[in-house]
mmCIF file of N, CA, C and O in Angstrom:
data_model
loop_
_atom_site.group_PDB
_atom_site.id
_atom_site.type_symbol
_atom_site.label_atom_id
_atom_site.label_comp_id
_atom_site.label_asym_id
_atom_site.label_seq_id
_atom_site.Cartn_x
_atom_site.Cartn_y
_atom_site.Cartn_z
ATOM 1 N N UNK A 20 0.800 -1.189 0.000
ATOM 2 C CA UNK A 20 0.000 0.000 0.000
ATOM 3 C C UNK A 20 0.850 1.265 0.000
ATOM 4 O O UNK A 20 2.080 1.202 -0.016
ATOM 5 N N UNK A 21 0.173 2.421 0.018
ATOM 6 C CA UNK A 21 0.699 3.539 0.401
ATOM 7 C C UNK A 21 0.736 4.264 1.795
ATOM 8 O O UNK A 21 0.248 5.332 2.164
ATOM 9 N N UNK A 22 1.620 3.141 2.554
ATOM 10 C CA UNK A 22 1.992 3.827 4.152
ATOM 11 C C UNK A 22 2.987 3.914 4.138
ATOM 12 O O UNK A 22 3.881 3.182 4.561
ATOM 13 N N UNK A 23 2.984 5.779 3.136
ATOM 14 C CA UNK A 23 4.778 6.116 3.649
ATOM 15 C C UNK A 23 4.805 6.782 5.405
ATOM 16 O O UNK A 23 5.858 6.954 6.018
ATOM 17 N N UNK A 24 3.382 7.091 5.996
ATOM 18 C CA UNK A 24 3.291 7.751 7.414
ATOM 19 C C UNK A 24 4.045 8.599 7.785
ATOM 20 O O UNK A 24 5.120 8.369 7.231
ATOM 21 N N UNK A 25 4.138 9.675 8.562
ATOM 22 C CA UNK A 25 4.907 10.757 9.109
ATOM 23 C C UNK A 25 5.927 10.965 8.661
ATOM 24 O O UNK A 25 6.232 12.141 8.462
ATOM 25 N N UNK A 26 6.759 10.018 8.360
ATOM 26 C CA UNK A 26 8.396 9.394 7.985
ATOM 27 C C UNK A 26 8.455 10.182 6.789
ATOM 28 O O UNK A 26 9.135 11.207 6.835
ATOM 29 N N UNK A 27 7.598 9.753 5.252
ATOM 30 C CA UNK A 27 7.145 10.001 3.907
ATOM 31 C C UNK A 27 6.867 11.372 3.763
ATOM 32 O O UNK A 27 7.499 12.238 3.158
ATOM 33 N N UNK A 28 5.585 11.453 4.561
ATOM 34 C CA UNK A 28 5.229 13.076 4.429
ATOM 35 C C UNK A 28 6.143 14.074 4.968
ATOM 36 O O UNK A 28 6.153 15.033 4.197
ATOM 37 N N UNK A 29 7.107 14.303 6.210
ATOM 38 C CA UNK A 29 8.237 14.956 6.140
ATOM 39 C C UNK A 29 8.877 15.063 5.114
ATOM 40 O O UNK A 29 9.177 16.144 4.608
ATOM 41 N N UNK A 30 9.210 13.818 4.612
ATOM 42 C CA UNK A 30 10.768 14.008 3.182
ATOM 43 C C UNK A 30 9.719 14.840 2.043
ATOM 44 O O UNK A 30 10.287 15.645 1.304
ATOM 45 N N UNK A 31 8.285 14.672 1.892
ATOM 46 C CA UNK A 31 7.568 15.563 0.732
ATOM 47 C C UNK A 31 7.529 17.029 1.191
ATOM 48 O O UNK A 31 7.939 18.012 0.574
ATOM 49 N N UNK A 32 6.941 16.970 2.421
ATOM 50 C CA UNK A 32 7.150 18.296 2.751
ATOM 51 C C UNK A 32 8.610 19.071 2.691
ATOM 52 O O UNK A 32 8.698 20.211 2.234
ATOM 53 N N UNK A 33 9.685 18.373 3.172
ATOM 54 C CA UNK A 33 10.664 19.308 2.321
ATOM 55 C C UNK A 33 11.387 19.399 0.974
ATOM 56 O O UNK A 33 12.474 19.912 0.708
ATOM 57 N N UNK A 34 10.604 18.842 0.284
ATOM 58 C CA UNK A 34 11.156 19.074 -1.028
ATOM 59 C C UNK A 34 10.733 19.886 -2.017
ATOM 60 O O UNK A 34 9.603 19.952 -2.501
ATOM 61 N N UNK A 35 11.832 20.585 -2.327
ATOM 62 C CA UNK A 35 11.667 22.339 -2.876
ATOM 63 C C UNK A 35 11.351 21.950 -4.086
ATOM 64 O O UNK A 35 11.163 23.027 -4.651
ATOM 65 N N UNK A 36 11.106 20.844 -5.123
ATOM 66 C CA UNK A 36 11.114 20.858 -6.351
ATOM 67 C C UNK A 36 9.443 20.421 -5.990
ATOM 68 O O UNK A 36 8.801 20.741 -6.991
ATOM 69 N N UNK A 37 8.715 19.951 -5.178
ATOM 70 C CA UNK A 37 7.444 20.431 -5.437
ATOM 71 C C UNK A 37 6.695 22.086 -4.862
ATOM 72 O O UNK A 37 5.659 22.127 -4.199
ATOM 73 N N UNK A 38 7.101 22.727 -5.082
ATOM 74 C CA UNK A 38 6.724 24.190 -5.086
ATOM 75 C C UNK A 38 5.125 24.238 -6.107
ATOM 76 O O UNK A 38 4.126 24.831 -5.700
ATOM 77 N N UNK A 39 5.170 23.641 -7.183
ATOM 78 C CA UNK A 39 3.788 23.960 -8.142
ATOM 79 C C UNK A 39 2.645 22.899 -7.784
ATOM 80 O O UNK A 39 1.566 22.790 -8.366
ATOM 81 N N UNK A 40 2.984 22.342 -6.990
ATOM 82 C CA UNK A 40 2.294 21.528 -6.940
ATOM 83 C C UNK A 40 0.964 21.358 -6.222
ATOM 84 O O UNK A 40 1.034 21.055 -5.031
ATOM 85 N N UNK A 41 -0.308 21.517 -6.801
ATOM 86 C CA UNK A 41 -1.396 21.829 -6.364
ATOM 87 C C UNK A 41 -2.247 20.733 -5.766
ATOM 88 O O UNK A 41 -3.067 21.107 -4.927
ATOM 89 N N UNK A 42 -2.194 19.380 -6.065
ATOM 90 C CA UNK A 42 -3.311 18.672 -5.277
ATOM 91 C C UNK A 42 -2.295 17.576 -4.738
ATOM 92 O O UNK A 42 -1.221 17.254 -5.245
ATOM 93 N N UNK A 43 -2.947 17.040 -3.485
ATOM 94 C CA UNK A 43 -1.872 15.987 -3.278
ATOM 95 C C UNK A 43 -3.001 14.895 -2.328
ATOM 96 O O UNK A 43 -3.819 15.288 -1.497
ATOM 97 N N UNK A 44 -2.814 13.826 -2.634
ATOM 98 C CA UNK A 44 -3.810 12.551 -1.788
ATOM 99 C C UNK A 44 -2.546 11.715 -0.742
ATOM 100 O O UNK A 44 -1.424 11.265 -0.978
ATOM 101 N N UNK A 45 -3.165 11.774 0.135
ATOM 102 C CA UNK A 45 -2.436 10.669 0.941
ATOM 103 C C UNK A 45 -3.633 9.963 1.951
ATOM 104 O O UNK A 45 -3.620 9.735 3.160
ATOM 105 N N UNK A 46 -4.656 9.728 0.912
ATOM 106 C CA UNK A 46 -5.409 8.333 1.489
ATOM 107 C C UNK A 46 -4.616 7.327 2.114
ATOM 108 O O UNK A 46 -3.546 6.806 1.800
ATOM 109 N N UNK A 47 -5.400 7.177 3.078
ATOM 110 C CA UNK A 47 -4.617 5.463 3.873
ATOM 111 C C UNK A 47 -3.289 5.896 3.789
ATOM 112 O O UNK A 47 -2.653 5.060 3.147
ATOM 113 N N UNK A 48 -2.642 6.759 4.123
ATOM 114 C CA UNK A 48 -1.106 6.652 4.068
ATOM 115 C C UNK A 48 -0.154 6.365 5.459
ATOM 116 O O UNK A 48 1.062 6.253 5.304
ATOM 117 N N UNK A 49 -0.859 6.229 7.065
ATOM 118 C CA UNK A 49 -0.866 5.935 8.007
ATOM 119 C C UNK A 49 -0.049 7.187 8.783
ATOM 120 O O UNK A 49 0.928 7.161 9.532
ATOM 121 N N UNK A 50 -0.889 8.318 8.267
ATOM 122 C CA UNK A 50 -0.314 9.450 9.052
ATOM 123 C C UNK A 50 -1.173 9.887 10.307
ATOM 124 O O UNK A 50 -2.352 9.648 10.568
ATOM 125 N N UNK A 51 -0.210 10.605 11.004
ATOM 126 C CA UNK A 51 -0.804 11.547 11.939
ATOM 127 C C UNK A 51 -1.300 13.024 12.083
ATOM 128 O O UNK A 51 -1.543 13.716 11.095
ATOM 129 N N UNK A 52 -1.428 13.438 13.283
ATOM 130 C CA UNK A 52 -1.174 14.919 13.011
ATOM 131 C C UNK A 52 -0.126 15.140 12.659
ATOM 132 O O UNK A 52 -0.121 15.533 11.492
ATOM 133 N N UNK A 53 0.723 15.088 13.060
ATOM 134 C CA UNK A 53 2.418 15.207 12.827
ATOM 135 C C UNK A 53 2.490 14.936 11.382
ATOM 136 O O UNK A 53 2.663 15.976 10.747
ATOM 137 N N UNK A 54 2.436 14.194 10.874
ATOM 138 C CA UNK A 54 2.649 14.147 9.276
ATOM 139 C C UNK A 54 1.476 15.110 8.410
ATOM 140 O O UNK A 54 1.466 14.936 7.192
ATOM 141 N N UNK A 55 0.827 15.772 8.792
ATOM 142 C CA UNK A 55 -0.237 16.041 8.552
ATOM 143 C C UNK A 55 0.196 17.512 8.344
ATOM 144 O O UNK A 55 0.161 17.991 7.211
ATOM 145 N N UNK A 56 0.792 18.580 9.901
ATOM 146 C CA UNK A 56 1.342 19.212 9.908
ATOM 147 C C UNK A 56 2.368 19.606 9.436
ATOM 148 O O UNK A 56 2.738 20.750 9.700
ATOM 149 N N UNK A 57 3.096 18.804 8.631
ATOM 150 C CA UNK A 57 4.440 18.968 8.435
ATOM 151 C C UNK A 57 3.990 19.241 6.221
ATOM 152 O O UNK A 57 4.610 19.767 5.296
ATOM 153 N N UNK A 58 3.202 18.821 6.291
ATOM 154 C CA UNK A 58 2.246 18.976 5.258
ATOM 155 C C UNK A 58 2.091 20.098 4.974
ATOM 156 O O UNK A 58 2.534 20.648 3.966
ATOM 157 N N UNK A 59 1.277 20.704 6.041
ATOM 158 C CA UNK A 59 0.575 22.251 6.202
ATOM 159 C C UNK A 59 1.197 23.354 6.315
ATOM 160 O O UNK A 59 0.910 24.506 5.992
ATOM 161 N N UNK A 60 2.577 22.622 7.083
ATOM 162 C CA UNK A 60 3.300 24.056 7.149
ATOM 163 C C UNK A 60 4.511 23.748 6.151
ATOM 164 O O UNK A 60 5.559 23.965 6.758
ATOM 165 N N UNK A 61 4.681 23.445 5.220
ATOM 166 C CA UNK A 61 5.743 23.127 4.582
ATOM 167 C C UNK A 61 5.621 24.473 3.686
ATOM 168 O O UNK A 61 4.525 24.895 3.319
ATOM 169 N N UNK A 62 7.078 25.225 3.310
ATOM 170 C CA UNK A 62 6.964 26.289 2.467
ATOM 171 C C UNK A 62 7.104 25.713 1.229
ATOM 172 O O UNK A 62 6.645 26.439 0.347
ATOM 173 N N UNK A 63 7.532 24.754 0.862
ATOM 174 C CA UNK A 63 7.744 24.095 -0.437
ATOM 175 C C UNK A 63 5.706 23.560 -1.073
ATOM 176 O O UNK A 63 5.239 23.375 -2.197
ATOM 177 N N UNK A 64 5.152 23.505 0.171
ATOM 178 C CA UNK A 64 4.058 23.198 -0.053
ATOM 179 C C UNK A 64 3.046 23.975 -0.429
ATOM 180 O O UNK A 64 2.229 23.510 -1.223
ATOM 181 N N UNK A 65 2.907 25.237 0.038
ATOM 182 C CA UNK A 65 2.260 26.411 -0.501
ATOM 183 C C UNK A 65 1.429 26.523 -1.464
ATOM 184 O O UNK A 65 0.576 27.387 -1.263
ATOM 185 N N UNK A 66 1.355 25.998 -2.396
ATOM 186 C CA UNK A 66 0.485 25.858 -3.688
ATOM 187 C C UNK A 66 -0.674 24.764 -3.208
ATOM 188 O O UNK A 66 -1.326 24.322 -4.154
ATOM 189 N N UNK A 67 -0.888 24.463 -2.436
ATOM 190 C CA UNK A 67 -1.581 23.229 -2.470
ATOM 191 C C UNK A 67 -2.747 24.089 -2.359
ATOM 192 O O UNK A 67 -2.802 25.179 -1.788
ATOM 193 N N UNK A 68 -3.953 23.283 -3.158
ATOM 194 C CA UNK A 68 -5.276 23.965 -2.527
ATOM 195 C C UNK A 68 -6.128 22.540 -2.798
ATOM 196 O O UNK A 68 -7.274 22.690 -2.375
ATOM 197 N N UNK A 69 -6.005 21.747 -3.140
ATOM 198 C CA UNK A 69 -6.419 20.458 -3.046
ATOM 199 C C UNK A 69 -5.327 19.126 -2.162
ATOM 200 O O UNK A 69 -4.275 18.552 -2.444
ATOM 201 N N UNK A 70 -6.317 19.096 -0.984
ATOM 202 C CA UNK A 70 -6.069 17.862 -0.428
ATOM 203 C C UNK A 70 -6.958 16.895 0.440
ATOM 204 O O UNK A 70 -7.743 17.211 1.334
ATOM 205 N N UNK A 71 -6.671 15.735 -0.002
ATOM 206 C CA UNK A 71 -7.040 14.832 0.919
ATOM 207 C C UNK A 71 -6.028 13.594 1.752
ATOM 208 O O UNK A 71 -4.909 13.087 1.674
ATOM 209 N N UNK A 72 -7.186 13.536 2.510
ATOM 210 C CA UNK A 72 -6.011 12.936 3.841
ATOM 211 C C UNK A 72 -6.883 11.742 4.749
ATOM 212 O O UNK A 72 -6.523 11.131 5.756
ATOM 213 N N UNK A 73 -8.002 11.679 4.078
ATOM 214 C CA UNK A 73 -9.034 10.445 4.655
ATOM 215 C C UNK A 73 -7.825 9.323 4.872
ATOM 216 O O UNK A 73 -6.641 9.118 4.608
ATOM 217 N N UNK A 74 -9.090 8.689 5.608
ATOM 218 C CA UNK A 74 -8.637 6.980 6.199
ATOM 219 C C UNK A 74 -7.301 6.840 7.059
ATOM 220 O O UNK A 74 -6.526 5.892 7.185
ATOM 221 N N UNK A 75 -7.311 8.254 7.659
ATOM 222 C CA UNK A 75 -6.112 8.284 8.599
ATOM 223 C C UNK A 75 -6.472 8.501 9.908
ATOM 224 O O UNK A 75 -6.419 9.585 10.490
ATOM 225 N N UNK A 76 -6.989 7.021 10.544
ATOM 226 C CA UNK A 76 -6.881 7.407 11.927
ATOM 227 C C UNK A 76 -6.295 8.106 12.849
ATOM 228 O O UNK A 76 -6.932 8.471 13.837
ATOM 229 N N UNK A 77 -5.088 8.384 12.697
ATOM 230 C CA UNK A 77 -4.344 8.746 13.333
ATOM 231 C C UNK A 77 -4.015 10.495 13.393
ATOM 232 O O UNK A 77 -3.386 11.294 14.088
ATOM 233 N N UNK A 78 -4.961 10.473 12.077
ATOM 234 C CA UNK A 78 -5.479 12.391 11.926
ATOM 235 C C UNK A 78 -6.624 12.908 12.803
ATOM 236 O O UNK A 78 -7.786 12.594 12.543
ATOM 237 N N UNK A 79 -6.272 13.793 13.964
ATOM 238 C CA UNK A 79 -7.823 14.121 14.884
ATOM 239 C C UNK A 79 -8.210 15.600 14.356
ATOM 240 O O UNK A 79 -7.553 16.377 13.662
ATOM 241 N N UNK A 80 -9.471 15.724 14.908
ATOM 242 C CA UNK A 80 -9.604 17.137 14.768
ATOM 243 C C UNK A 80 -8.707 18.080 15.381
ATOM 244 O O UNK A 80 -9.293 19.148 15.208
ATOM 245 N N UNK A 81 -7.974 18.249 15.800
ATOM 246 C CA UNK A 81 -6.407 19.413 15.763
ATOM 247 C C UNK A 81 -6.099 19.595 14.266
ATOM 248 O O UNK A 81 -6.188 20.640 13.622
ATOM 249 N N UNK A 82 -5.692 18.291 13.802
ATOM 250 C CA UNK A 82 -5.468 18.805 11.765
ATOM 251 C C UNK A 82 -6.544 19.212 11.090
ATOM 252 O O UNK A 82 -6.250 19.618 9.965
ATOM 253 N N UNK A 83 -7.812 19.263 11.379
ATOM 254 C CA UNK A 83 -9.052 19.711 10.846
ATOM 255 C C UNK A 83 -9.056 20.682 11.093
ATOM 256 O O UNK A 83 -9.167 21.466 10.150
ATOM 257 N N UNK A 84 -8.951 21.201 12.359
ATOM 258 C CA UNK A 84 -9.047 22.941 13.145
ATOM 259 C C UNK A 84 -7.541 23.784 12.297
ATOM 260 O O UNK A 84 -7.524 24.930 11.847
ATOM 261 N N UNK A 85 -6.228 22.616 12.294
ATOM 262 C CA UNK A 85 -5.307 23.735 11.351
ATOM 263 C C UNK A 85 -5.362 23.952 9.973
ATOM 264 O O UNK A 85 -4.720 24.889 9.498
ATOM 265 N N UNK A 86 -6.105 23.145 9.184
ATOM 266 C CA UNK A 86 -6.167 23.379 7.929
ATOM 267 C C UNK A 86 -7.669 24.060 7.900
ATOM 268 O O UNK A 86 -7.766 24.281 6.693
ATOM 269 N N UNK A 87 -9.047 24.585 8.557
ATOM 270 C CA UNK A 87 -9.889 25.447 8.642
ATOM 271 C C UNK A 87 -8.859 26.983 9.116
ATOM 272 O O UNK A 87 -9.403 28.069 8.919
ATOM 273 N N UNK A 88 -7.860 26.976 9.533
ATOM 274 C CA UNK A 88 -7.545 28.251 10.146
ATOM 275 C C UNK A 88 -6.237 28.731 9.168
ATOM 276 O O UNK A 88 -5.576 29.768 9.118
ATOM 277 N N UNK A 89 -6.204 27.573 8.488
ATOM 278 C CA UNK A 89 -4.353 27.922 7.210
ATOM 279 C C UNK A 89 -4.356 29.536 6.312
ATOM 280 O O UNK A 89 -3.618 30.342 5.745
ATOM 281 N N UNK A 90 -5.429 29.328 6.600
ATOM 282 C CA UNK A 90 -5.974 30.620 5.140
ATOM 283 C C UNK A 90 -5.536 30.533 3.972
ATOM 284 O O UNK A 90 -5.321 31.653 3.508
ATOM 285 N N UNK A 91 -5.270 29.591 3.178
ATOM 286 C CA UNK A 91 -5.254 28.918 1.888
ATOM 287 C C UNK A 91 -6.819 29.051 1.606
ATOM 288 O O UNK A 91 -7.660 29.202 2.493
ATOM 289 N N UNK A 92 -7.116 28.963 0.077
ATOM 290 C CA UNK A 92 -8.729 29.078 -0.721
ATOM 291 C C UNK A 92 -8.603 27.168 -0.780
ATOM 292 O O UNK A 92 -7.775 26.884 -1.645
ATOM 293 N N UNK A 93 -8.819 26.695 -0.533
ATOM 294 C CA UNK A 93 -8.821 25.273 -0.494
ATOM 295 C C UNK A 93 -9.861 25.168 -1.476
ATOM 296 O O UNK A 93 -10.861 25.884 -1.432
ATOM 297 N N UNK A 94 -9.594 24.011 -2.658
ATOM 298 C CA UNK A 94 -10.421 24.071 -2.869
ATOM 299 C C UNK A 94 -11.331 22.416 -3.037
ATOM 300 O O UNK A 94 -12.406 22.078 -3.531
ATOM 301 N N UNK A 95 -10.333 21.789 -2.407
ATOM 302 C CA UNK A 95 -11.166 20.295 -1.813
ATOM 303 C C UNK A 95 -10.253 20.010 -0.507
ATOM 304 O O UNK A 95 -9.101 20.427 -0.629
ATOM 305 N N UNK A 96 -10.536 19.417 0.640
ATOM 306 C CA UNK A 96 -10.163 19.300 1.222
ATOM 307 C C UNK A 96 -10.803 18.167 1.707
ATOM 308 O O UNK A 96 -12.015 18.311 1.548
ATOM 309 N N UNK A 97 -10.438 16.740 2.405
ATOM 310 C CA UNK A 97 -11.110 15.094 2.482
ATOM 311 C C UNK A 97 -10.390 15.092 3.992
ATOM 312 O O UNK A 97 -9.340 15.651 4.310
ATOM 313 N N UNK A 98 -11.055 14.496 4.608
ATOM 314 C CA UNK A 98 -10.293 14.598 6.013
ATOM 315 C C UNK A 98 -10.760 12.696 6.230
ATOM 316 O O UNK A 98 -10.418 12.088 7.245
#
């Protein structure tokens, strides 16, 4: 499957060569808040206005409350 988890989403979040990059899925990917966050606040990440992040237990409403408060125009967002 696709459980790169916290580990995965750090190394995406810092990588400067996705800068354009507008939608990103990490269904089932066995993240947390922590991977979640590292997501949200990534400056390389910035462009995003489509995401989803379902089927991640391990995501609570804390990552729901920071991506309602990001001030990005989102324009799908899957929790």
């Amino acid at each position: 499957g696709r459980e790169i988890g916290d580990y995965g989403a750090e190394i995406l979040a810092d990588s400067s060569s996705l800068g354009q990059l507008t939608e990103l899925s990490l269904r089932s990917c066995k993240l947390t808040d922590a991977g979640a966050r590292a997501i949200l606040t990534s400056p390389h990440l910035r462009a995003l206005t489509y995401l989803r992040l379902s089927t991640n237990p391990g995501i609570t409403d804390a990552t729901a409350q920071a991506l309602l408060t990001d001030g990005r125009r989102w324009k799908g967002l899957f929790l």
